[in-house]
Coordinates of C-alpha atoms and ligand atoms in Angstrom, one line a residue:
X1 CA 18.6 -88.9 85.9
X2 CA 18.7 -92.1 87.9
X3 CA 21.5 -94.6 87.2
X4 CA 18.6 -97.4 86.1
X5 CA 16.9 -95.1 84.1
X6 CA 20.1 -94.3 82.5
X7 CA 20.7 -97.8 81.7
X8 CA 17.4 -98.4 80.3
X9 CA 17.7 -95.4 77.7
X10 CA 20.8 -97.1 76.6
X11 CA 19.8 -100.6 76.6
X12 CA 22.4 -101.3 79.4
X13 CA 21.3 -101.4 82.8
X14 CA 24.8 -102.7 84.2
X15 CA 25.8 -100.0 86.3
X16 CA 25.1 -100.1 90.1
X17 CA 22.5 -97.9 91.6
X18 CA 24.8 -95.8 93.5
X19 CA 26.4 -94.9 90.4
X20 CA 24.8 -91.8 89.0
X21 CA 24.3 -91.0 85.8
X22 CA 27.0 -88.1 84.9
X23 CA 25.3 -84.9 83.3
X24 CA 28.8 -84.5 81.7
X25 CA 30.9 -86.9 81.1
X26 CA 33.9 -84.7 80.6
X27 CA 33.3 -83.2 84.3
X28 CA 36.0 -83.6 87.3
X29 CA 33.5 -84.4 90.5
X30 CA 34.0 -82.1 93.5
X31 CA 36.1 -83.6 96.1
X32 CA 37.6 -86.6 94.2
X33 CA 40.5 -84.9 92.6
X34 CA 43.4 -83.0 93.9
X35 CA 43.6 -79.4 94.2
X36 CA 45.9 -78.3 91.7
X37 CA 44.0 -80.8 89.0
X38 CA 42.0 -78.9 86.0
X39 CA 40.9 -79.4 82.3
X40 CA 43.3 -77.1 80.3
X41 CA 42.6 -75.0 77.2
X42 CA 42.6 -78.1 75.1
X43 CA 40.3 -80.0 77.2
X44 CA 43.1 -82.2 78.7
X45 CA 43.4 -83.0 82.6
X46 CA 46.4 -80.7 84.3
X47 CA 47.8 -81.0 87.1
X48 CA 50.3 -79.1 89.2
X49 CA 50.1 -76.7 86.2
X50 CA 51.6 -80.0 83.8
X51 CA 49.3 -81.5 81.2
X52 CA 49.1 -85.2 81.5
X53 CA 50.2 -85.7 77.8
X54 CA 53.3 -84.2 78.9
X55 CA 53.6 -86.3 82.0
X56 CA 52.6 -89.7 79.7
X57 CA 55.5 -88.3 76.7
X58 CA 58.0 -87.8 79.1
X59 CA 57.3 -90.6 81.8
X60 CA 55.3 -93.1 80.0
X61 CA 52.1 -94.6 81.5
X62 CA 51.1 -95.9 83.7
X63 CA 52.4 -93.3 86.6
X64 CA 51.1 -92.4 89.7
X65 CA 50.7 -88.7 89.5
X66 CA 51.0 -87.2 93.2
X67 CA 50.0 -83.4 93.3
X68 CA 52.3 -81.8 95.9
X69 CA 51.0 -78.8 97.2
X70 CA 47.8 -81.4 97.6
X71 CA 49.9 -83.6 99.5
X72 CA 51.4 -81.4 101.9
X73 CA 48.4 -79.5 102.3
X74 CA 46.3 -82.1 103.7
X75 CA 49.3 -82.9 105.9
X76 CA 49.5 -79.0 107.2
X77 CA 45.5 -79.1 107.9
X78 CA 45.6 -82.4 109.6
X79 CA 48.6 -80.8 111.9
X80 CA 46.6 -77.7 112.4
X81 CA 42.6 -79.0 112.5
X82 CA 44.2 -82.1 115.7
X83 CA 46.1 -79.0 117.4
X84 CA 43.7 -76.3 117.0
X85 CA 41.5 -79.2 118.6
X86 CA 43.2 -80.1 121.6
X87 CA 45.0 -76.9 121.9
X88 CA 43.1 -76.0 125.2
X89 CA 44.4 -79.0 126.7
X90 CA 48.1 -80.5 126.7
X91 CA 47.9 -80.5 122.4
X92 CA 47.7 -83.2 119.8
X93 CA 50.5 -84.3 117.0
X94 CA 49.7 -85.9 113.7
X95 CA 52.3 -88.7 112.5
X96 CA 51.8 -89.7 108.7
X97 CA 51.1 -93.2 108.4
X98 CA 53.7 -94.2 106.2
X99 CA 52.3 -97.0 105.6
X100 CA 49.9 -95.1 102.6
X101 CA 53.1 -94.2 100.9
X102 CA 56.1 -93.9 101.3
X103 CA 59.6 -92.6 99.4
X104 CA 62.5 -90.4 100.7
X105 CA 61.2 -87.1 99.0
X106 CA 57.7 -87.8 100.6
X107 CA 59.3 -88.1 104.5
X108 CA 61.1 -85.0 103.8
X109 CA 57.7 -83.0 102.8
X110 CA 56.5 -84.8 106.0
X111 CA 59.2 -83.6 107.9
X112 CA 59.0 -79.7 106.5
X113 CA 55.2 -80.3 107.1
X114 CA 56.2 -80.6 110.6
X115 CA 54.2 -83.7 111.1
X116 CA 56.0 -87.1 113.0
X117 CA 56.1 -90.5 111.1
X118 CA 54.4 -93.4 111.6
X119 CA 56.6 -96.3 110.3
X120 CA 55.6 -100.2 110.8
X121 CA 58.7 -102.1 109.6
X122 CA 62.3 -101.4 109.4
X123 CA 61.7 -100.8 106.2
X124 CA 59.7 -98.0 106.5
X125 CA 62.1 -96.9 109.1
X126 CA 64.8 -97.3 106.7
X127 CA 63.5 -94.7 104.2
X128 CA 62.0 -92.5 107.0
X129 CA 65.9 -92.2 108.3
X130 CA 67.5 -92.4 105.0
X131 CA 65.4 -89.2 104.0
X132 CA 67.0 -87.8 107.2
X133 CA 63.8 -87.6 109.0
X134 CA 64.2 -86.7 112.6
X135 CA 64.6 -90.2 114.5
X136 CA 62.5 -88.2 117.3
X137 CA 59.5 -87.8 115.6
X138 CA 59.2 -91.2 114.5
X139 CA 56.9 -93.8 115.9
X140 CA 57.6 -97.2 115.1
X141 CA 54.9 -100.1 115.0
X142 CA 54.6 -103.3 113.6
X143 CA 53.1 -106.9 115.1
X144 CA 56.0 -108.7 115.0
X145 CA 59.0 -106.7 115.3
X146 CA 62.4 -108.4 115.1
X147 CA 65.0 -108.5 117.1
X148 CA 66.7 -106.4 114.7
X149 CA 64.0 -103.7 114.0
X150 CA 63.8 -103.0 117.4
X151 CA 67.0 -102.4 117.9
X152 CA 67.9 -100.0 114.8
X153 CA 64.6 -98.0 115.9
X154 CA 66.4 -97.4 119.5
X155 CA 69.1 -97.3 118.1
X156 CA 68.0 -94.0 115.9
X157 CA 66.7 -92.9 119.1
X158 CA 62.7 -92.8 118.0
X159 CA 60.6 -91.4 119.9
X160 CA 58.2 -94.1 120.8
X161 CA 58.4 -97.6 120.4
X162 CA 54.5 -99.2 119.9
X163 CA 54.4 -102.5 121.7
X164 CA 52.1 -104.8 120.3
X165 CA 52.2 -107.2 122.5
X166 CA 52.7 -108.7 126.1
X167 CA 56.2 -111.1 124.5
X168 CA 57.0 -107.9 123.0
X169 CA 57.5 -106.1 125.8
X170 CA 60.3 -108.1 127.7
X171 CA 62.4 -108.4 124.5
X172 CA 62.6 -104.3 124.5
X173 CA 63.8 -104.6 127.5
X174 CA 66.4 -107.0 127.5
X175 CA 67.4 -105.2 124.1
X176 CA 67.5 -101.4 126.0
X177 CA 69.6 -102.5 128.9
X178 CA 72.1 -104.2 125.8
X179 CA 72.2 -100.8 124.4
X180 CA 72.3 -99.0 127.7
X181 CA 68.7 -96.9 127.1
X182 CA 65.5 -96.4 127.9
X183 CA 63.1 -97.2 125.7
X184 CA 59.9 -95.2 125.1
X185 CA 57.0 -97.4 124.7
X186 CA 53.5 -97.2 124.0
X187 CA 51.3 -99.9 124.4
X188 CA 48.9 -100.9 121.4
X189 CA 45.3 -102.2 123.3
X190 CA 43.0 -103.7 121.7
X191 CA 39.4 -102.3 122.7
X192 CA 37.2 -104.4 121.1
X193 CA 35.3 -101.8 118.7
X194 CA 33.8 -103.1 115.4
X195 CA 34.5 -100.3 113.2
X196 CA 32.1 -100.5 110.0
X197 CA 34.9 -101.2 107.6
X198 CA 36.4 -104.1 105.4
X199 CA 36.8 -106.9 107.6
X200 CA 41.3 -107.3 106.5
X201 CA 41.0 -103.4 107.6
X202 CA 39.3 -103.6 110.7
X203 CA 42.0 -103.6 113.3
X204 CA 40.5 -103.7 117.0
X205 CA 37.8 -106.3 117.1
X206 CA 39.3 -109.1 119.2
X207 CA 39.6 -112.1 116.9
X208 CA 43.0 -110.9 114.7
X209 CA 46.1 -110.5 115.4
X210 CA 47.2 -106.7 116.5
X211 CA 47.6 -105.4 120.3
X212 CA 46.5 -106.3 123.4
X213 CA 43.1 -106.9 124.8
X214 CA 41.7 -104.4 127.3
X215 CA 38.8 -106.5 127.8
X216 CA 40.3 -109.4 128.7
X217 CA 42.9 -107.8 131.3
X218 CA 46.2 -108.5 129.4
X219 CA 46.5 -104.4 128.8
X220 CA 46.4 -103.3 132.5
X221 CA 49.2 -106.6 133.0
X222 CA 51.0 -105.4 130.0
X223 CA 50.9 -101.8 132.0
X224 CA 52.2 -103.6 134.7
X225 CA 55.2 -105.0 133.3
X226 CA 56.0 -102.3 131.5
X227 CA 56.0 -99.9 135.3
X228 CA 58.1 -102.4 136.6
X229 CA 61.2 -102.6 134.8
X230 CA 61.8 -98.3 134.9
X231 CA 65.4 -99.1 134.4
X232 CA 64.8 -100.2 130.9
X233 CA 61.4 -98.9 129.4
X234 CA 59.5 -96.0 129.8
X235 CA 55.6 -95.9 129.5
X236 CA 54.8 -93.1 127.1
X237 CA 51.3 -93.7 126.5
X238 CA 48.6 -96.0 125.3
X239 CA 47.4 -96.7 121.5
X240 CA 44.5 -97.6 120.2
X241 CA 44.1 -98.2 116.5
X242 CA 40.4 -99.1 115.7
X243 CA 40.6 -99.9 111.8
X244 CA 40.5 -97.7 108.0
X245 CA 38.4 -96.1 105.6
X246 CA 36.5 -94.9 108.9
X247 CA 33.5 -92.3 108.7
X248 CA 32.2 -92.8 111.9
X249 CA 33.2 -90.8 114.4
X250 CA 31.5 -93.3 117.2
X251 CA 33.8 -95.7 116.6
X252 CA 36.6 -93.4 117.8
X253 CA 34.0 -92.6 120.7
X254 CA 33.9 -95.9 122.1
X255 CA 37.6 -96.6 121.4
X256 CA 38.6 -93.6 123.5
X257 CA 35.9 -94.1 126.3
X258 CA 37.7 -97.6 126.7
X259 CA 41.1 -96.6 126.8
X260 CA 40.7 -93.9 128.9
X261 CA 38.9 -96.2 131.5
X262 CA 42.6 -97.8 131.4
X263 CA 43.9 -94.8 132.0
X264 CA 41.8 -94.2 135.4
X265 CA 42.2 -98.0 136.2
X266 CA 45.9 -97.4 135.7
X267 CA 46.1 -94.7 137.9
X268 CA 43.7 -96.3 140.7
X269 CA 46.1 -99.4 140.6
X270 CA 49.4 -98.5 140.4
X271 CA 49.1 -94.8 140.9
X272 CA 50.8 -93.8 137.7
X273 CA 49.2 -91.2 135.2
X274 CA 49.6 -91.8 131.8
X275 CA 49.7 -88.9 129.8
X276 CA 49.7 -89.4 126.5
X277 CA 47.0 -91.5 123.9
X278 CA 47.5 -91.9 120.1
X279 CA 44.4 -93.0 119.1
X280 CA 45.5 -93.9 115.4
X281 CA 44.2 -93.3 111.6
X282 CA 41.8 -94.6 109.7
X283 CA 39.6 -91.3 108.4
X284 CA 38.1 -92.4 105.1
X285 CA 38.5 -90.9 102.2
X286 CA 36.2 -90.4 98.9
X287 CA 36.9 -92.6 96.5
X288 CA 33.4 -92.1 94.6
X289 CA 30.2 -90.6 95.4
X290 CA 28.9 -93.0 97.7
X291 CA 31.5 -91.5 100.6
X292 CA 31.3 -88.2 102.5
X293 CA 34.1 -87.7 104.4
X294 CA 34.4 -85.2 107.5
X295 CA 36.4 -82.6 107.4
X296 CA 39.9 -82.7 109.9
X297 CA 38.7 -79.9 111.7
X298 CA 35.1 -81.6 112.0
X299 CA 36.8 -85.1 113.2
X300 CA 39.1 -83.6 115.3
X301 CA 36.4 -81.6 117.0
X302 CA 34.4 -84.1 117.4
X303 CA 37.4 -86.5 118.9
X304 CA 38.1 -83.5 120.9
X305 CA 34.8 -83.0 123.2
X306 CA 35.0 -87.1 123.5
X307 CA 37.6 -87.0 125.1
X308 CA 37.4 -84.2 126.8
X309 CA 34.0 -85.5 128.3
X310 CA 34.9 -88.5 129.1
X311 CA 38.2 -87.2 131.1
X312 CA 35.8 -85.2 132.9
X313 CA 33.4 -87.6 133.9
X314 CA 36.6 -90.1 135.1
X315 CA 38.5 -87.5 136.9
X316 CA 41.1 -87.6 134.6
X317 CA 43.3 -84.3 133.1
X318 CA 42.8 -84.6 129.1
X319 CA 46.5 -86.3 128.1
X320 CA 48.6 -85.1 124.9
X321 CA 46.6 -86.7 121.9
X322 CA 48.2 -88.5 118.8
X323 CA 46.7 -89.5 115.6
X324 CA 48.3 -91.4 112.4
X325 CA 46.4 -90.5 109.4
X326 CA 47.7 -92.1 106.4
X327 CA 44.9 -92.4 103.7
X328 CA 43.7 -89.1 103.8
X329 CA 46.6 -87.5 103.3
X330 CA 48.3 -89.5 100.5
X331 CA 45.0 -90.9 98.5
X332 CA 43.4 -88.0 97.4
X333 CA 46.6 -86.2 96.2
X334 CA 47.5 -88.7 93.7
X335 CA 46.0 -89.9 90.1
X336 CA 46.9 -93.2 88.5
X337 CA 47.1 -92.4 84.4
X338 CA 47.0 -94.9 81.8
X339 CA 46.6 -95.7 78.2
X340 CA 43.9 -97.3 76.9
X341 CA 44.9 -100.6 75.1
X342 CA 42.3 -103.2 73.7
X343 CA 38.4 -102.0 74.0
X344 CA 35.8 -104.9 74.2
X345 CA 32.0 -104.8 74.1
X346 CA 30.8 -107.7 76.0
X347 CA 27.4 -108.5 76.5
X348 CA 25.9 -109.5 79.5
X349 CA 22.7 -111.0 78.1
X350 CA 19.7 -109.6 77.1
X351 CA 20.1 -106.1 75.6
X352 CA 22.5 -105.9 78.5
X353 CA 26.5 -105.1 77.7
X354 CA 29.7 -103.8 79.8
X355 CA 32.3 -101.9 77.9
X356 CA 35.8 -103.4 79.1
X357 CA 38.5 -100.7 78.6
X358 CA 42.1 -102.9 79.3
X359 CA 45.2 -100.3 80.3
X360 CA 48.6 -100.6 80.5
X361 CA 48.4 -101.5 84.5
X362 CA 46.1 -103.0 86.5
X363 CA 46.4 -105.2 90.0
X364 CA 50.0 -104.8 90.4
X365 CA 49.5 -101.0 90.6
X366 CA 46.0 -101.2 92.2
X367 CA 45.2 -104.5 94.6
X368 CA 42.7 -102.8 96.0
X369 CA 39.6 -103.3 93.6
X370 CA 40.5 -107.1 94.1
X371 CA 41.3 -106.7 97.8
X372 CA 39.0 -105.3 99.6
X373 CA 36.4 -104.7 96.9
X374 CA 37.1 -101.1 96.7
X375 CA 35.3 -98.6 94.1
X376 CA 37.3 -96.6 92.1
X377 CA 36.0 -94.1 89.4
X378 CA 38.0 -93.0 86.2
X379 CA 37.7 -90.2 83.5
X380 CA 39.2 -89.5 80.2
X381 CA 42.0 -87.6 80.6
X382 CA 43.9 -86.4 77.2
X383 CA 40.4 -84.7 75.7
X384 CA 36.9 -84.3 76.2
X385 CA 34.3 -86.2 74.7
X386 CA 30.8 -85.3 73.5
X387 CA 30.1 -89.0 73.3
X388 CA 27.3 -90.6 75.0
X389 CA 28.4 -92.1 78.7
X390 CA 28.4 -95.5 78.9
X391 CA 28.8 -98.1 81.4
X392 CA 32.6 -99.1 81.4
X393 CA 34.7 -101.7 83.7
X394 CA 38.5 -100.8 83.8
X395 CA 40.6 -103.7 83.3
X396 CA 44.3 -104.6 83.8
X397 CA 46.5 -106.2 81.5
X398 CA 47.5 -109.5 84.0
X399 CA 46.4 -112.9 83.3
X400 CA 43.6 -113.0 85.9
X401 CA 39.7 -112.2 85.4
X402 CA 39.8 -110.7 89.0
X403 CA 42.5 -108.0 87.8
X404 CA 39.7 -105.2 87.8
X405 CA 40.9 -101.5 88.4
X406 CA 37.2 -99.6 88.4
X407 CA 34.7 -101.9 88.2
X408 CA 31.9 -99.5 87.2
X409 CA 32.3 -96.5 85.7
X410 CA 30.4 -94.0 82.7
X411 CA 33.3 -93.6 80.0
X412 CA 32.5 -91.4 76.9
X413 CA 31.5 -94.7 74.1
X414 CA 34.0 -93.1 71.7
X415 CA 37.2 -94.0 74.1
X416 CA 39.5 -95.6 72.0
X417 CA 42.8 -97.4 72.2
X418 CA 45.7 -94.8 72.7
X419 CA 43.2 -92.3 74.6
X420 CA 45.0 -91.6 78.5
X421 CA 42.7 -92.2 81.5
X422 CA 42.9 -90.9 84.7
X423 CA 41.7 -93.1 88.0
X424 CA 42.0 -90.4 91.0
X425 CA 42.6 -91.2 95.1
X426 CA 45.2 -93.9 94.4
X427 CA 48.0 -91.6 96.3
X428 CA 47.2 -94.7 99.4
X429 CA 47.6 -98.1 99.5
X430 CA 48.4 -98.6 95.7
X431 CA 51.6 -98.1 95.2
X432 CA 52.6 -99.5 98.7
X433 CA 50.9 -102.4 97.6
X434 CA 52.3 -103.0 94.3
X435 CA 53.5 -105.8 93.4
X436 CA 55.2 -107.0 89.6
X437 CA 52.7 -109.8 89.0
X438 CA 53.0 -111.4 86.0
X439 CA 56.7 -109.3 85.4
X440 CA 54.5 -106.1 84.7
X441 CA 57.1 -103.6 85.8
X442 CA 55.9 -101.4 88.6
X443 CA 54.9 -97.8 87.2
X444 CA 56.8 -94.6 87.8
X445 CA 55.7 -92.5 90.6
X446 CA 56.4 -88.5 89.4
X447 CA 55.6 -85.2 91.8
X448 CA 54.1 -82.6 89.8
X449 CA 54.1 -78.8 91.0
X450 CA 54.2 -75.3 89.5
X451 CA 54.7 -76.8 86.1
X452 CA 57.6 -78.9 87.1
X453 CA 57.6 -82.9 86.6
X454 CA 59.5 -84.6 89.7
X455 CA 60.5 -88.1 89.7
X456 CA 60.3 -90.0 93.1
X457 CA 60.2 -93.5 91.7
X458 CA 61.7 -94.2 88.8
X459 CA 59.4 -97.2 86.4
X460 CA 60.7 -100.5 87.4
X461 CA 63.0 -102.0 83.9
X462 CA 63.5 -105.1 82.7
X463 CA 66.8 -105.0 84.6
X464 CA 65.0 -104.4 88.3
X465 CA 62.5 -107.5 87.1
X466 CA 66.1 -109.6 86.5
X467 CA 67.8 -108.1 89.3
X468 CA 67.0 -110.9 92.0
X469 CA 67.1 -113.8 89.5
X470 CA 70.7 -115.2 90.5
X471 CA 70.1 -118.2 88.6
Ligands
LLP1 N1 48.1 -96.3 112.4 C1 48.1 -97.6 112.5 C2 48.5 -98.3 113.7 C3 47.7 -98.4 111.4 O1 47.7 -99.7 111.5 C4 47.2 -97.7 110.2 C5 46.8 -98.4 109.0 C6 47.2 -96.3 110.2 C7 47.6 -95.6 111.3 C8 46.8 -95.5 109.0 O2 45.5 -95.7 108.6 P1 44.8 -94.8 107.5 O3 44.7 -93.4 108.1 O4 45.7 -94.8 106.4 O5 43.5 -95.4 107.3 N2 45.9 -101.6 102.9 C9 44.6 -101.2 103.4 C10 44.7 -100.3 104.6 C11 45.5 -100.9 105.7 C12 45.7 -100.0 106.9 C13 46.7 -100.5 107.8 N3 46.9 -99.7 109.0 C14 43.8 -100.5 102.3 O6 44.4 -100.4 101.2 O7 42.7 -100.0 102.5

């Protein structure tokens, strides 16, 4: 049934037209939750072999439910799709963007993964090293890096330093030669690629504010400078970072044609070969049925004979390859559960009326509805329902309109106050992003796995809310 006739046979035609109509309600869609996720005997949702009414008595809601095996699974098929990929050439590593999420216990199933770390502030880099991650299998980023940042990260002895920009790069210097190193350093170009994404996650356009333009020459100076002071830095490779929530290969295409023009050009000028390209993250993930992601071994593939041709046709040998997927390893491991506080029917006009279900959450777990307009889904999670579907908007409980968690969703019409919800694919971008608007606390974040509940962030208190509050 289409989504408008479904409206029309229940005097509500508010849901959007790429929302289908479910055939059942009580259904998990294939390729929107994580692997170890399944309704038990009692119609409950399970995951990592624990029922979520054990997770919400023992942890409370909301929580941020990340499946483990999930988790590191996606990591250990990224690693393996990006090397199998690039194996008859000089290889390929994957570094998880920590960016998506990040926790000590998390770096340490990156690190037993086998993957590197992508880290963008010293915070990140703080965590990364605190969970003993190995220093050299960390790459560290970030648009404006202190002083300070840049020296703890050579400090730890990282293995590449990402220069962002063409200040940047005599400031690494001056701070190697104080510490008597060499710094390894990549440099971030921009290549001017619109990738078809949310414009605040587009990231190699020309008019914001990360790396250095290729177009405009500053990359091949910034290449320059960098060859010239041997003493103190040492030109890794080039990085190119085109945006997120990315289903395009061609963007990637274009991106690496670019960059590997630099390459030649750099080699032509200044007779240097750079041998090594990280050309990012940014795979998409499904959130809802309007994506289809690629598969890793389908993208990296594809990135593969790119780059491959394009080395060809310049003469060049295909370098080691790098990517820094963060999303789609995180997001689609993780489920955001709540409890289902006030219900309100409001009515839209017409015959036309939205169900508002409020939880015990909203934007301070999930920014990202409000952000960047993102769709979400969400299912009833403690039962099953043989209620009719009906068009349903997720609410928070903060003291803003805009404080939406799924804006359009079918819920069972019998959901009622107490009932647990489940909202899946919020393992990236959620909880990094949290915040405690309004003093919500920030939720708990558990691992669950083999019938085992892990916590790896405790719920914010009362006491962390006073904590700062000196007065
Ligand atoms: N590498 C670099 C240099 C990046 O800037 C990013 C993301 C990644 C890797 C990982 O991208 P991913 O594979 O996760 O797409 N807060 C936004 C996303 C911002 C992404 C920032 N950089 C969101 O919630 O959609």
């Amino acid at each position: 049934m289409r989504a408008h006739e479904a409206g029309a046979l229940h005097g509500n035609d508010a849901a959007p037209t790429w929302l289908p109509y479910p055939a059942d309600v009580n259904a998990l869609l294939d390729g929107l939750w994580s692997r170890t996720t399944v309704r038990g005997a009692d119609g409950a949702l399970e995951v990592g072999g624990v029922s979520v009414h054990r997770i919400a008595e023992e942890v409370g809601t909301a929580v941020l439910v990340v499946d483990e095996l999930d988790f590191r699974a996606r990591a250990a098929r990224f690693r393996d799709a990006f090397a199998a990929a690039f194996e008859p050439y000089r290889g390929a590593h994957v570094f998880y963007a920590g960016k998506a999420f990040l926790c000590t216990e998390v770096a340490r199933w990156v690190d037993q993964e086998g993957l590197g770390m992508d880290v963008c502030t010293g915070g990140e880099l703080a965590v990364a090293l605190r969970a003993g991650f190995p220093a050299d299998r960390i790459a560290m980023h970030g648009n404006s890096k202190s002083d300070a940042e840049i020296r703890r990260g050579l400090e730890a002895g990282i293995a590449r330093l990402v220069v962002d920009s063409l200040e940047e790069i005599e400031r690494v210097s001056q701070i190697a030669e104080q510490l008597g190193v060499v710094a390894p350093v990549m440099l971030r170009v921009t290549t001017g690629v619109e990738a078809h994404t949310h414009e605040f996650i587009a990231t190699a356009h020309e008019d914001q504010k990360f790396g250095i333009s290729l177009p405009t020459g500053d990359a091949l100076e910034a290449v320059r400078r960098v060859l010239e002071r041997p003493a103190t830095l040492d030109l890794v490779g080039l990085h190119s970072h085109i945006g997120s929530q990315i289903f395009d290969v061609s963007g990637f295409e274009i991106a690496a044609r670019r960059v590997l023009r630099l390459v030649a050009e750099v080699r032509e000028r200044f007779g240097h070969t750079i041998d090594s390209l990280d050309l990012g993250g940014g795979f998409g993930v499904m959130y809802n049925t309007q994506h289809t992601p690629s598969s890793p071994e389908a993208l990296a593939q594809g990135i593969a004979q790119i780059v491959a041709m394009e080395c060809r046709d310049l003469g060049l040998e295909v370098p080691h390859l790098a990517f820094e997927p963060g999303r789609a390893i995180a997001g689609p491991s993780t489920q955001t559960l709540y409890t289902v506080g006030t219900i309100k029917d409001v009515h839209l006009g017409g015959p036309h009326h939205r169900v508002y279900v409020s939880v015990d959450g909203g934007m301070s777990d999930n920014v990202r509805t409000a952000l960047y307009d993102a769709d979400y889904s969400a299912l009833l999670a403690g039962r099953v329902s043989d209620a009719e579907p009906t068009v349903a908007r997720v609410v928070g409980k903060h003291c803003e309109s805009g404080d939406i968690v799924v804006k359009d969703e079918y819920l069972p019409a019998d959901l009622r106050r107490g009932d647990l919800i489940s909202v899946p694919v919020t393992g990236a971008y959620c909880y990094s992003l949290s915040s405690n608007y309004n003093h919500v606390p920030r939720p708990a974040v558990v691992a669950v796995r083999d019938g085992e509940i892990r916590t790896l962030l405790r719920r914010e208190t009362e006491d962390d809310l006073m904590a700062l509050d000196v007065g």
